[in-house]
Every structure is written in structure tokens, then in C-alpha cells.
Coordinates of C-alpha atoms and ligand atoms in Angstrom, one line a residue:
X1 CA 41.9 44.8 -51.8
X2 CA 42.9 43.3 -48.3
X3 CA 42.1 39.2 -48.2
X4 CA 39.1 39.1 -46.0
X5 CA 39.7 37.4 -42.2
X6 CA 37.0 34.8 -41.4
X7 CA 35.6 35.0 -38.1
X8 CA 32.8 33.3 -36.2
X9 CA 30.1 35.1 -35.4
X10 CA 26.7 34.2 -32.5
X11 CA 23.9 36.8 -32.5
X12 CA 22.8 35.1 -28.8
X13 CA 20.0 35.4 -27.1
X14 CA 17.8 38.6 -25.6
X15 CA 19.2 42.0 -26.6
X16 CA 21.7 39.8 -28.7
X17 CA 20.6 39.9 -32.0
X18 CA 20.0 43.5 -32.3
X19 CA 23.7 44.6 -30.9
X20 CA 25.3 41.9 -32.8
X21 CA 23.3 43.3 -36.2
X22 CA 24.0 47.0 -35.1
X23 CA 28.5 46.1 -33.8
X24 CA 28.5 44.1 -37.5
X25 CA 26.9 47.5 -39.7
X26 CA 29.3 49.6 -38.3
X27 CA 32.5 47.5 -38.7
X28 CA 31.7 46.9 -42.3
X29 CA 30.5 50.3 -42.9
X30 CA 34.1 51.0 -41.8
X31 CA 35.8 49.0 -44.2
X32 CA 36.4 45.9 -41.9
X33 CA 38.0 43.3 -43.8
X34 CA 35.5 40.5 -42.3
X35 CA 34.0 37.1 -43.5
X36 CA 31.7 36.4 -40.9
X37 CA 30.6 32.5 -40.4
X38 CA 27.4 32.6 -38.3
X39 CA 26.6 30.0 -35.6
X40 CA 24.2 29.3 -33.5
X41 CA 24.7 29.2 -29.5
X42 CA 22.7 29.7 -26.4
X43 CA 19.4 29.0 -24.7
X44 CA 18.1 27.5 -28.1
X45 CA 20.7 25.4 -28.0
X46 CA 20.6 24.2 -24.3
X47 CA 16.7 23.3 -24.7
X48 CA 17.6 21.1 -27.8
X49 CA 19.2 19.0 -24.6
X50 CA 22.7 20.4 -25.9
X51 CA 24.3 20.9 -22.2
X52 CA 27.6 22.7 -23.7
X53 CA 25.1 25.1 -25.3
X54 CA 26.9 24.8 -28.7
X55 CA 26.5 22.5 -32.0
X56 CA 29.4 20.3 -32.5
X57 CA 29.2 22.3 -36.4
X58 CA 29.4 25.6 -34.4
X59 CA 32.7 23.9 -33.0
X60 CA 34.1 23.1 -36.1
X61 CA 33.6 26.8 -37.3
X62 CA 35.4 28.1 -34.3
X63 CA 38.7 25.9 -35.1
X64 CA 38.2 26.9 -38.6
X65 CA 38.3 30.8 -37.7
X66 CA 40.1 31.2 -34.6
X67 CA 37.9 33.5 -34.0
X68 CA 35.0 34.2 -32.0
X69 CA 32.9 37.9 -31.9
X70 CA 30.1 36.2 -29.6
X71 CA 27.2 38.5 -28.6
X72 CA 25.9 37.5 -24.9
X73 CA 23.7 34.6 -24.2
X74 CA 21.1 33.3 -21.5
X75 CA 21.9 30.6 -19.4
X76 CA 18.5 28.9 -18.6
X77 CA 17.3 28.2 -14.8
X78 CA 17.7 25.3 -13.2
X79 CA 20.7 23.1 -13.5
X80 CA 22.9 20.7 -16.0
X81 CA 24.2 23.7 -17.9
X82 CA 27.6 24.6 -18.7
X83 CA 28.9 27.8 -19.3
X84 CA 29.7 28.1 -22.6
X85 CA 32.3 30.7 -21.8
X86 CA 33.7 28.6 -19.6
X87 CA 33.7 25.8 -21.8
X88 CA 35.6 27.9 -25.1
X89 CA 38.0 29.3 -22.5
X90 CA 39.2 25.8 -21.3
X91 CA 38.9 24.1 -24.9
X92 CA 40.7 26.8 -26.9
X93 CA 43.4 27.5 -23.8
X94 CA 42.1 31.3 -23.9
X95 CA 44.6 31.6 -21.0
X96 CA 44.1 36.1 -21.2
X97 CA 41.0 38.0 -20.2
X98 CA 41.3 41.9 -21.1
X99 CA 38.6 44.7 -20.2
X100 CA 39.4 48.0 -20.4
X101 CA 37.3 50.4 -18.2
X102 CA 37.3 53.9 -19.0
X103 CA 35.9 56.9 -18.0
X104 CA 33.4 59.2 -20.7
X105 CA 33.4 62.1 -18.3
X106 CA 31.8 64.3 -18.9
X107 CA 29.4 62.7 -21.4
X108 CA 28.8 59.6 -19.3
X109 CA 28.1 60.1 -15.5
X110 CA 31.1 58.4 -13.4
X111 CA 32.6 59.7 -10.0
X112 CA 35.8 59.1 -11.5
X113 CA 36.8 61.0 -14.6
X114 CA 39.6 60.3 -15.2
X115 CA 40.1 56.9 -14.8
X116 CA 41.5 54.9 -17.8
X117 CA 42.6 51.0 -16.2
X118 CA 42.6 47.5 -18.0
X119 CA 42.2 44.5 -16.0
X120 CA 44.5 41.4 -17.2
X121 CA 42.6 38.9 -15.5
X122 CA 44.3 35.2 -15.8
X123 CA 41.7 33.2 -17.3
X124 CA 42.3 29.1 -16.9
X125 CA 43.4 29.1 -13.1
X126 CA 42.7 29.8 -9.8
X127 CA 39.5 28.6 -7.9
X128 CA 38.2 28.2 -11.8
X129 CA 39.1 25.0 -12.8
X130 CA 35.7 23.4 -11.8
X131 CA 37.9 20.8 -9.1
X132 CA 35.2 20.6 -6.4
X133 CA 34.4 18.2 -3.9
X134 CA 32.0 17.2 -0.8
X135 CA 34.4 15.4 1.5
X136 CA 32.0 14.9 4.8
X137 CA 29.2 16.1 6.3
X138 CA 29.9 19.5 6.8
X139 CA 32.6 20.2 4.6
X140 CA 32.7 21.0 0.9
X141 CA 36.4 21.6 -1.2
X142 CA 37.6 23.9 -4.0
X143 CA 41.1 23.3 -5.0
X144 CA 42.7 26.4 -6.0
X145 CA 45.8 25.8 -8.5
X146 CA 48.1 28.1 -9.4
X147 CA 51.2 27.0 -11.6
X148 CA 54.3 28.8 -12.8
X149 CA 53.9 28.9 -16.3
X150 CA 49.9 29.5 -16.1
X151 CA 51.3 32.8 -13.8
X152 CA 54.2 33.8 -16.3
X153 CA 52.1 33.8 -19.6
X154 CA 49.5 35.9 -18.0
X155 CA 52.0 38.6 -16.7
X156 CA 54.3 38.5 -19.5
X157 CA 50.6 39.1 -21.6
X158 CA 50.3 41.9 -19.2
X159 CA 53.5 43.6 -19.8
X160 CA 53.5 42.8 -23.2
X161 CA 50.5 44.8 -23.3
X162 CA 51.3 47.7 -21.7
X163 CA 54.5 48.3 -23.8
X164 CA 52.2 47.3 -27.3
X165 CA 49.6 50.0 -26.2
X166 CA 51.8 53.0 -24.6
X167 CA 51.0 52.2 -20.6
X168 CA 53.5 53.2 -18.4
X169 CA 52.7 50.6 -15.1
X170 CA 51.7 47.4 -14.5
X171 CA 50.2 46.4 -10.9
X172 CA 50.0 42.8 -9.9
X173 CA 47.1 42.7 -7.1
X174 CA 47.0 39.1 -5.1
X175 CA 47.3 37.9 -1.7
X176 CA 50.3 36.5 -0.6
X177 CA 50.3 37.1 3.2
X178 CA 47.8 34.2 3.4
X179 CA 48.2 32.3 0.5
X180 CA 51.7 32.2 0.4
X181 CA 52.8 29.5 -1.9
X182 CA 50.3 30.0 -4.4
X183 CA 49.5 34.0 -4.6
X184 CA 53.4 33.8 -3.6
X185 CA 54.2 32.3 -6.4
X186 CA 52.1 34.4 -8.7
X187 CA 53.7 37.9 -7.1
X188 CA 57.5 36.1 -7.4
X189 CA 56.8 35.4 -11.1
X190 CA 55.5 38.8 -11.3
X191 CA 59.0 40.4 -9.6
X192 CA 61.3 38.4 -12.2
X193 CA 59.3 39.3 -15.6
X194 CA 58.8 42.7 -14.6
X195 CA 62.8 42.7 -14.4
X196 CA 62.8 42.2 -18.2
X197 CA 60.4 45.2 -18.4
X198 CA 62.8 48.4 -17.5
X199 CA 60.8 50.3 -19.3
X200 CA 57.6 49.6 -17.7
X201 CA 57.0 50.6 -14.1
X202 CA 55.8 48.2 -11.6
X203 CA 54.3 47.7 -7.9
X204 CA 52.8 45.2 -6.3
X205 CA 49.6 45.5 -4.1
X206 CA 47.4 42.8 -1.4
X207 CA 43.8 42.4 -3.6
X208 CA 41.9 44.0 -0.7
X209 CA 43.9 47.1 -0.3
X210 CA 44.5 47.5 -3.8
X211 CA 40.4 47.1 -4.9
X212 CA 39.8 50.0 -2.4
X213 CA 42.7 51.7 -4.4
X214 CA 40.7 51.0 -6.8
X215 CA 37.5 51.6 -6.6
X216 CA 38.2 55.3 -4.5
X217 CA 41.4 56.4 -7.1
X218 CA 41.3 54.2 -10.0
X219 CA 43.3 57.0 -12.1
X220 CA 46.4 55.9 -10.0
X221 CA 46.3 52.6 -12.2
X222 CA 47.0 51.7 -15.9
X223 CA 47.1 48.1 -16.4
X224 CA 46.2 45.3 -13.2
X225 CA 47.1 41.9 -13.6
X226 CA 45.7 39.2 -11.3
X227 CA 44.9 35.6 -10.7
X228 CA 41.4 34.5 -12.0
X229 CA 39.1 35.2 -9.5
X230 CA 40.1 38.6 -8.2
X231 CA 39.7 39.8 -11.7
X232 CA 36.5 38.4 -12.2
X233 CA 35.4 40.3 -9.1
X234 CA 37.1 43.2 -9.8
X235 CA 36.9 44.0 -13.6
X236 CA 33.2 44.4 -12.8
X237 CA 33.9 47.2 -10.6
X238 CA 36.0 48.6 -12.6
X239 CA 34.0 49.1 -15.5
X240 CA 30.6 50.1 -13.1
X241 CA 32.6 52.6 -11.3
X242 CA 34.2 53.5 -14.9
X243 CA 30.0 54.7 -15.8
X244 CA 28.5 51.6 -16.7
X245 CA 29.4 47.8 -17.3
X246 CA 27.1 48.3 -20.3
X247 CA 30.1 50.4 -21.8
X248 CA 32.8 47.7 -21.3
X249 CA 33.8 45.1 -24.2
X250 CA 36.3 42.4 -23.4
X251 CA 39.1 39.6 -25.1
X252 CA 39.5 36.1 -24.1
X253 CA 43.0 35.7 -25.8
X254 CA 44.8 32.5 -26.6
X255 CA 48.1 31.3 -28.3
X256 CA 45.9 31.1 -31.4
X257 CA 42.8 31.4 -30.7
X258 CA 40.8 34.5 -29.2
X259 CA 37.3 35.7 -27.9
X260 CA 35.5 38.8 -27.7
X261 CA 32.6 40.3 -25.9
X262 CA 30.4 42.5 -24.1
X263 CA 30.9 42.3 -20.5
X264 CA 27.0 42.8 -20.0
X265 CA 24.6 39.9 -20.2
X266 CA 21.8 39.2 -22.3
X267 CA 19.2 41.6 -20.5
X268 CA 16.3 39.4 -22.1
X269 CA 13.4 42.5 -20.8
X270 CA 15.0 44.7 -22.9
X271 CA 14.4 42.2 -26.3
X272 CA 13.0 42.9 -29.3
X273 CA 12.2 46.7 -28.6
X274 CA 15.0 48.1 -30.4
X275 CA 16.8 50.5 -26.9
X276 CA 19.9 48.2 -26.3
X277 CA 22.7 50.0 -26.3
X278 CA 25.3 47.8 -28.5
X279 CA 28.6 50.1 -27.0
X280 CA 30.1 46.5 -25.2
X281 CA 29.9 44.6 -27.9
X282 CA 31.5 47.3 -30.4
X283 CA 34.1 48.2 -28.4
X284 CA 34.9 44.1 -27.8
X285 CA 34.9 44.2 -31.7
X286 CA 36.7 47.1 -31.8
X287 CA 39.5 44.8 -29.6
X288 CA 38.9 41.8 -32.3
X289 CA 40.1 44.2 -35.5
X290 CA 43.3 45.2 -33.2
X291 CA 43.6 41.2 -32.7
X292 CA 43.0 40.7 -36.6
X293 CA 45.2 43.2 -37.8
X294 CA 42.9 45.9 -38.9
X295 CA 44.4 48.4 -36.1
X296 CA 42.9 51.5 -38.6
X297 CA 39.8 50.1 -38.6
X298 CA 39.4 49.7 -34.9
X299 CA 40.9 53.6 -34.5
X300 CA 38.5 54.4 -37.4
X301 CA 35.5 53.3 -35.4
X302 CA 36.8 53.9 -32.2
X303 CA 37.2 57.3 -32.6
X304 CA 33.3 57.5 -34.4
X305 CA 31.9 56.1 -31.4
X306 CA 33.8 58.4 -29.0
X307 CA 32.6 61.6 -31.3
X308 CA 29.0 59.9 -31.1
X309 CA 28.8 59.9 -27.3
X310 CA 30.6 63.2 -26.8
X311 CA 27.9 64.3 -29.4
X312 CA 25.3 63.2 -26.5
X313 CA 23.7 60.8 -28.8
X314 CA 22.8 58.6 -26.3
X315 CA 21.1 55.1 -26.2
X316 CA 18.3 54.7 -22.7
X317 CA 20.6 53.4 -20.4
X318 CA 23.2 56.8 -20.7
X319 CA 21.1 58.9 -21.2
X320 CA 20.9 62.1 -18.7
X321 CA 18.4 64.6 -19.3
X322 CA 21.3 68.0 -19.4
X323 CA 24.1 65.9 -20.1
X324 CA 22.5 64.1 -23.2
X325 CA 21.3 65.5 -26.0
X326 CA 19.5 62.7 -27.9
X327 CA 18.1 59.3 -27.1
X328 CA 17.8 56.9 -29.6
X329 CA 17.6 53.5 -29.9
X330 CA 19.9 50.2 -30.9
X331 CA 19.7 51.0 -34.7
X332 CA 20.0 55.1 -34.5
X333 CA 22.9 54.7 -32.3
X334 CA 24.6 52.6 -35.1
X335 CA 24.0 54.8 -37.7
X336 CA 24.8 57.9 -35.8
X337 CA 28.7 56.2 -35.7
X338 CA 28.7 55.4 -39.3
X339 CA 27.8 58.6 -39.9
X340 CA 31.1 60.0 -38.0
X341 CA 33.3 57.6 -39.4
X342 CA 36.5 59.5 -40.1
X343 CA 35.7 62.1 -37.1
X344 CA 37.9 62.1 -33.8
X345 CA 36.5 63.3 -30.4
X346 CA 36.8 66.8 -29.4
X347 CA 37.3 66.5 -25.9
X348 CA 37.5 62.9 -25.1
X349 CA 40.9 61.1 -25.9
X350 CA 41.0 60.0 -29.1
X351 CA 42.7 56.2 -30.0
X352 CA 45.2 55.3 -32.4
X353 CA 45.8 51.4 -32.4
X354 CA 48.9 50.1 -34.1
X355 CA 48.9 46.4 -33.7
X356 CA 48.0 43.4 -31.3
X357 CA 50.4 43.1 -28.4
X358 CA 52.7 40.3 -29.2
X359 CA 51.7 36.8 -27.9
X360 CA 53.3 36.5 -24.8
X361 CA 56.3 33.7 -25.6
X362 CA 57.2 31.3 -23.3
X363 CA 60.6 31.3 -21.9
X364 CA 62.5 27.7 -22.0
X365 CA 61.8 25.8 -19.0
X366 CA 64.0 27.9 -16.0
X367 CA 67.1 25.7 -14.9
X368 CA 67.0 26.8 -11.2
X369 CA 63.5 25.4 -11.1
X370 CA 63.9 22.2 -13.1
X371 CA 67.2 21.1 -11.3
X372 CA 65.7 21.3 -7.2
X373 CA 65.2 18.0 -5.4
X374 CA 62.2 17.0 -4.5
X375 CA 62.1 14.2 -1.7
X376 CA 58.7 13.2 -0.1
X377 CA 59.2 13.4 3.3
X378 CA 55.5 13.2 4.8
X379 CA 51.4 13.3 4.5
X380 CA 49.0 15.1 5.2
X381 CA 45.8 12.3 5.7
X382 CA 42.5 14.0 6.0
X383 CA 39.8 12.5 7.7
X384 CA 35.9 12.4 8.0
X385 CA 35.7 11.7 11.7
X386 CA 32.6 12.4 14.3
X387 CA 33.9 10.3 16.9
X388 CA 35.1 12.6 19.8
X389 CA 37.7 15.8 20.5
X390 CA 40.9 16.3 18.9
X391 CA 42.6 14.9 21.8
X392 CA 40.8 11.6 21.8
X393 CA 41.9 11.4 17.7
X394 CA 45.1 12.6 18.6
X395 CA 45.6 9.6 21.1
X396 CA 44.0 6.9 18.2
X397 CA 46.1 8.2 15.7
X398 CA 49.4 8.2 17.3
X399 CA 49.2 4.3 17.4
X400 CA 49.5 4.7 13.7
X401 CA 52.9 5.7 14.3
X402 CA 55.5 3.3 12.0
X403 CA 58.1 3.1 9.4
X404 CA 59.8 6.4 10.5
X405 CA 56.1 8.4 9.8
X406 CA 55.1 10.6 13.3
X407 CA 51.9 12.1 14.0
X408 CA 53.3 15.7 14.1
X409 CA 50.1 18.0 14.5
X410 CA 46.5 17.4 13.8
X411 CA 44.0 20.7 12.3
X412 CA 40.9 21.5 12.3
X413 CA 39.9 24.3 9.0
X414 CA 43.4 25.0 9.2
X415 CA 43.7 25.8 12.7
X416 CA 45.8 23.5 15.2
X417 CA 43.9 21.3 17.5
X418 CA 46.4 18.5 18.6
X419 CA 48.6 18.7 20.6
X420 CA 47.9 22.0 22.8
X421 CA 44.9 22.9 21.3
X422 CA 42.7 25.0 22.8
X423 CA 39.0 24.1 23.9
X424 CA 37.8 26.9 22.2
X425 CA 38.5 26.2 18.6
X426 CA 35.7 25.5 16.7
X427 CA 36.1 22.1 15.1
X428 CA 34.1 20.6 12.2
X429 CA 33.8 17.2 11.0
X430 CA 36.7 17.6 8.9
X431 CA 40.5 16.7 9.8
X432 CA 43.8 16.8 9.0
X433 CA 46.8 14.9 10.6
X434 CA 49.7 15.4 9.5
X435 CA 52.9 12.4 9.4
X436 CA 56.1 13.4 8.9
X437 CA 59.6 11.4 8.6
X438 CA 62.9 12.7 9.6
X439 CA 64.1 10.7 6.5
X440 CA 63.0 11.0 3.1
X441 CA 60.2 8.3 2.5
X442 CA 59.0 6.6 -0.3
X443 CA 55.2 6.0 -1.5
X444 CA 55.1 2.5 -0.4
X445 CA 55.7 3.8 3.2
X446 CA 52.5 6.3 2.7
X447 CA 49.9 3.6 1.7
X448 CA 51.6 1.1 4.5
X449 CA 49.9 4.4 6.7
X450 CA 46.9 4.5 4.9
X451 CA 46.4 0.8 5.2
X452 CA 46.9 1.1 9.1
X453 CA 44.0 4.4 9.2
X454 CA 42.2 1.3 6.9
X455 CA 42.6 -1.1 9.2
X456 CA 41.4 0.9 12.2
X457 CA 38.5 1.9 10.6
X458 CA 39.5 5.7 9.9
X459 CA 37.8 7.1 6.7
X460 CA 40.5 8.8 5.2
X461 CA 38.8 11.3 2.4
X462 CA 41.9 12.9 0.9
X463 CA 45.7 13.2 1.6
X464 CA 48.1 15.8 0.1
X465 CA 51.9 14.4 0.0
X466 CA 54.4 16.3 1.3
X467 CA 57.8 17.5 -0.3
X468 CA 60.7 19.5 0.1
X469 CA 61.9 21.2 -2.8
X470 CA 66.0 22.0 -2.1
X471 CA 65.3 21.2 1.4
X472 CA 62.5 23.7 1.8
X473 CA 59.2 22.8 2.2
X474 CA 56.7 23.0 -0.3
X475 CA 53.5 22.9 2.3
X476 CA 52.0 26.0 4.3
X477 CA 52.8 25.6 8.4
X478 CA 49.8 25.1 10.4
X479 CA 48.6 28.1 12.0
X480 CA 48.7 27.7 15.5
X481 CA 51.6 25.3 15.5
Ligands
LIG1 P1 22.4 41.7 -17.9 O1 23.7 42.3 -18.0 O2 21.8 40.9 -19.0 O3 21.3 42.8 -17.6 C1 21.2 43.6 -16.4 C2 20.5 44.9 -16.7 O4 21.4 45.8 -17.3 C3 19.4 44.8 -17.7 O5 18.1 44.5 -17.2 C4 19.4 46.1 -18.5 O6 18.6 47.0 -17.8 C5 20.9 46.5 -18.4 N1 21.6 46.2 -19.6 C6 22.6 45.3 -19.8 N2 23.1 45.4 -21.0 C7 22.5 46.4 -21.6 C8 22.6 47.0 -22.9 N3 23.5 46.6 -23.8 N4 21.9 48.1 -23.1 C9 21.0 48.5 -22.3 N5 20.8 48.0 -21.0 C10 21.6 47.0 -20.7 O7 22.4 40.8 -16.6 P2 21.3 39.7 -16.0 O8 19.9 40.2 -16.2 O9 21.8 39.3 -14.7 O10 21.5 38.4 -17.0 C11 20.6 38.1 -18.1 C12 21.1 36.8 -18.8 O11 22.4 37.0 -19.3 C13 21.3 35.6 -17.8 O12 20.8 34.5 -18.5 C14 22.8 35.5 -17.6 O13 23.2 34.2 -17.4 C15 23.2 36.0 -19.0 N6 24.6 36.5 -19.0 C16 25.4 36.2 -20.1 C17 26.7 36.7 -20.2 C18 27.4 36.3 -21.5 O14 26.9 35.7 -22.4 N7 28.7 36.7 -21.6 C19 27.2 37.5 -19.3 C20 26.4 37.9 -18.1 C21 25.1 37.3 -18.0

């Protein structure tokens, strides 16, 4: 007899219970190897005044375990909540966010049957970090951060994954005609580890172009890896366009630690009655006994469910008078997979897991990056300022001018208003000027600047430093300039 794995287990809220009791009967009844730890999370939780949404004893379970099958929950209206998603992903590091979206054709009503794609969605970066500010007026800030190892784990993950489970392609979407340092970055790490991927094809595509790829000929992708909030975006399509998001299940992998889910929420009308369909959360457990190490047990139940919906037993939200050929309800469902445990589908693709993808491993610290020079040769100061026109600022801040800094261009939302701006740029209350030295400068020679903008009564809301790396610089031009 195999040592039972521990996991953590949260029934949620709404339709949460019943899927969570219906995904568990089914995993046992297929001989998962499974100690589940129950906790409590969600709206109960929240109106106890708990803002994370969890009990610091749900916490310790987690760390315990190190792993989390968590049915979904409901955020309550109104404010001062966090999302507890959010909140496991940042404290475990769950850096990897997997969903599969495939198509049932013909037993599940999609306009594309044959599509068969898995989103790798980065899961800690991006817009996602929670930095936000309100700098003036009129002008509110999200920092978007984007760093070399953060892009590397997630695209080695990806390719990683594709060899572990038999994919032939990986696609890196992003947008590196206008971001260009940091989307740049993310597609240049994506051009060096697919190098150590002959195997593996690869191709690169601009997020918009590529999500109308998508979403018209999804079967000319296998697996997508992207920064954070493309995928968030875009792995909903995928699985709506795959039949229905309340077939998709996903992982939140970390270097120990991992997540799985439904992709659905926790449709609180449909409560209590008994017609959930529990398919998301299965097939997210289903992704948890790959993680665990029971790969027949995930095929094992895999394959029952596929046999079950290609048998048109069919829970409300599938169903298709024709297509279907029975509807039943949260509990029926379940036991109409037990019951073809052991079967395989007859036309749908049947699933044979062998074991988790490998942890993608860090590679030692690259020596070309770690040895460029980095001299600070500017600022960027941004300003709240109501005053008058760009030219006017530009004149005021010129006498500023010292210590080998130059007021080189002033913007307005990224656009150039000083000098040779033209009248009919739309300006906000929001600038940048931008000092630069011929001569690498030190920091004392930036706050000797900020001290002057001080002194002339300037309210200076942010600056951003600027550096060359080898020479180059490692600040976007100003368009206009
Ligand atoms: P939802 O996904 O809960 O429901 C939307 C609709 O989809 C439902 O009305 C229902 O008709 C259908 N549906 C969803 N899952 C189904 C299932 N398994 N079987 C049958 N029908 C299903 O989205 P919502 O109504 O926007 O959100 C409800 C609550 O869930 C909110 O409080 C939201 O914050 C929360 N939520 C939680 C998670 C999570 O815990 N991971 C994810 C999304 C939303």
C-alpha cells in the first residue's frame, strides 16, 4: 500500500461544497493515495473581519501539505478584501499558472473542435504585483515589472512542459514593439531557452495578433506562454471558445508548493440544488495527482470522465437536447465516472500521464549579464504641475540646469512636449523632465537637482534614475523626440 500524500483541502463557498464532495468521491473511488486536511476559507472567513480570507491555522496546514486542491470562493461586495488567490500565489511563490483548454467536440458544443492549447501564464509579475499609485490630480500609476529570472522560470516551466507531456511547440505571445525593454526582455529570454529546446518547436507572436490567432484557429497552437496579464485575459478565452470555462481546471505551481482549481467561480444561484457541474474542479485535481505522483490515477479518472461525457451524461450547463443524452445533476455526474473507472473514450482522445514536468531549475546567474557596467548617467523627475504650457515649464526648469545635469526633453503621457512640441498634444497634469549628463553622475548630484525643483517650489512626485548598461541605455526614448 502506497504512503498516503497529505493535501489541503477548502470546500468554498456557493456551488463549492457540492463539487469539492463530488471531485473528492471520485478520486478516492479511484484509488487516490490522499490524506485530505480540511480548512476553512472564503466569505465565512472574510465576515469574521479576516481580510486575507484565511485562518492563520488554515495557513499552517498549507505549509504543512504543500498542497492546496481549493474549490472556488466568493469574494464579498464592497471593499478591504484581498484575494486569497492572490494572496497564496505571492506567499507560496506559485510563480506557474497552467489551464488546459480543450475541445469535447462533438459531445460539448465548441466552434473549434479540434483545439487542444495550454496557457502558461506567468503568475507573480507583470501589472500584478499590486504596485499602484495616485500621483496628481488626473493621473493614477501601475508599475509593470518584469525581471529576468521571473521570465526564465516561467518559460523554462513552459518548455519543460511541453517536452514532460508530448507537445511539439511552444509560442511566446507579448508585446515588444511597444514595450520594448520589458516584453523585450521576456521574448529575448524566450529566444535563448528555447535554444536548449531543439526538440521542441518554437515562434514568437505580438499578444494581439496572436489572441486573434487564437481565438479564430486555436488548433494551430499547443502550449502559450505569456507574461501575467495577457494570460489572465486570454486563458479565459481559451477555455470559453474551447466549450465552456466551466470545463477548465487549473495549477498554480511553485518550487514546492502548488495550487489547483476550477477556473469558474463560485456561481452562488446555482447553491445548494445539487446541478453544478464539478468537471473544473476534477479535472484541476486530476492536474494535482499528476503533481503528486499518482499519474495512473489521474489517467484513471481522466479517461472515466472523458467516457462519461462522450456517453452524453451531461450535467445542466452541457447539456444539448440531440447532442446529450442524459442530464443529471452534481452527485449523478460523480457516480456516472466511478462507474467508468477503468474505461477509455471511444472517440475522444484518451490521456495517459506519466509524471509531473520537472521543476523548471534555475540556471547559475548568466556571466554576460552579471559582468555589464552600470553607470547612472541621468533622471527622469516627474512632476505634478498645473501652472501653464510645456513651454513655460520648459523655460522654469532649464534654470535648474547644474552639476553637468541638462534639461534634455520634457513629456507629457509619454509623448514629447518640450522642446518642439506641438500645440496639439494633449497634456495632463502629469510631467516628466528628463536630466541627463554627458558624464557619468553620482546620486549626490541627483538630490543636489531635486533640492533645486525643492527649492523652486516644484512638486516632484516620482523620479526614475537613469542608466546605461555596457553603454546602452536602459530607458525607453521618448516618442516624439
Ligand atoms: P461564476 O463562474 O461563479 O458563475 C458564472 C455563471 O456560470 C453562473 O451563474 C453559472 O450559471 C455558471 N457556472 C459557473 N460554474 C459552474 C459550474 N461548475 N456548473 C454549472 N454552472 C456553472 O462567476 P461569477 O458569478 O462572476 O462569480 C461568483 C463569485 O465567485 C464571485 O464572488 C467571484 O468573486 C467568485 N469567483 C471566485 C473564483 C475563485 O475562487 N477562484 C473565481 C472566479 C470568481
Amino acid at each position: 500500500m502506497a504512503t498516503k500524500t497529505p493535501i489541503t483541502v477548502a470546500h468554498g463557498d456557493g456551488i463549492g461544497p457540492e463539487i469539492m464532495d463530488a471531485t473528492l468521491h471520485i478520486i478516492e473511488a479511484a484509488g487516490a493515495q490522499i490524506e485530505p486536511e480540511t480548512i476553512e476559507v472564503g466569505e465565512k472567513v472574510y465576515l469574521r473581519g479576516i481580510s486575507a480570507g484565511m485562518e492563520p491555522s488554515a495557513w499552517e496546514s498549507l505549509r504543512r501539505t504543500r498542497v492546496f486542491l481549493k474549490a472556488p470562493i466568493t469574494t464579498p461586495q464592497g471593499g478591504g478584501y484581498k484575494s486569497l488567490n492572490v494572496t497564496t500565489r505571492v506567499t507560496f511563490g506559485l510563480y506557474a499558472n497552467v489551464r488546459p483548454s480543450v475541445a469535447y467536440y462533438p459531445f460539448v458544443d465548441t466552434k473549434h473542435p479540434n483545439m487542444d492549447v495550454v496557457i502558461i501564464r506567468e503568475n507573480e509579475e507583470d501589472t500584478y504585483t499590486g504596485i499602484e499609485y495616485r500621483q496628481t490630480t488626473d493621473m493614477m500609476e501601475t508599475l509593470k515589472l518584469i525581471s529576468h529570472p521571473g521570465s526564465e522560470r516561467i518559460i523554462r516551466y513552459a518548455f519543460e512542459y511541453a517536452r514532460t507531456n508530448n507537445r511539439k511547440k511552444v509560442t511566446c505571445f507579448m508585446k515588444d514593439n511597444i514595450m520594448k525593454i520589458t516584453d523585450g526582455l521576456f521574448h529575448k529570454v524566450f529566444d535563448e531557452v528555447a535554444k536548449e529546446y531543439p526538440d521542441i518547436e518554437n515562434e514568437s507572436w505580438i499578444v494581439d495578433i496572436g489572441a486573434a490567432k487564437m481565438a479564430d484557429t486555436p488548433e494551430a497552437f499547443d502550449v502559450i506562454v505569456m507574461p501575467n496579464l495577457y494570460g489572465d485575459i486570454l486563458s479565459d478565452v481559451a477555455a470559453q471558445i474551447a466549450g465552456s470555462v466551466g470545463l477548465a481546471g487549473s495549477a498554480n505551481i511553485g518550487e514546492n508548493f502548488a495550487m489547483f482549481e476550477a477556473i469558474h467561480g463560485s456561481a452562488p444561484r446555482r447553491a445548494g440544488q445539487n446541478v453544478a457541474n464539478p468537471s473544473g474542479l476534477l479535472l484541476g485535481a486530476i492536474l494535482m495527482l499528476v503533481h503528486i505522483d499518482q499519474p495512473d490515477v489521474a489517467t484513471k479518472v481522466h479517461n472515466a470522465w472523458l467516457r462519461t461525457i462522450e456517453d452524453g451524461v451531461h450535467t445542466y450547463d452541457i447539456y444539448v437536447e440531440g447532442v446529450s443524452k442524459q442530464k443529471v445533476g452534481t452527485k449523478e455526474f460523480a457516480e456516472a465516472v466511478i462507474a467508468r473507472l477503468g474505461q477509455e473514450p471511444q472517440t475522444l482522445k484518451a490521456v495517459h500521464y506519466s509524471s509531473a514536468p520537472k521543476q523548471a531549475k534555475q540556471k547559475k546567474a548568466d556571466l554576460a549579464r552579471a559582468t555589464e557596467k552600470k553607470e547612472l548617467v541621468g533622471v527622469d523627475v516627474f512632476l505634478d504641475w498645473k501652472a501653464g504650457t510645456a513651454d513655460a515649464l520648459g523655460e522654469a526648469l532649464q534654470r535648474l540646469n547644474g552639476d553637468g545635469l541638462t534639461l534634455r526633453l520634457i513629456s507629457n503621457r509619454g509623448a514629447r512636449v518640450w522642446p518642439n512640441g506641438m500645440p496639439e498634444t494633449f497634456t495632463t497634469d502629469h510631467w516628466r523632465s528628463r536630466f541627463l549628463s554627458e558624464e557619468p553622475i553620482t546620486h549626490n548630484q541627483i538630490t543636489a537637482l531635486l533640492q533645486r525643483f525643492s527649492e523652486n517650489g516644484f512638486d516632484f512626485i516620482k523620479i526614475e534614475n537613469l542608466y546605461n548598461f555596457d553603454g546602452k541605455p536602459g530607458y525607453s526614448a521618448v516618442s516624439g523626440s
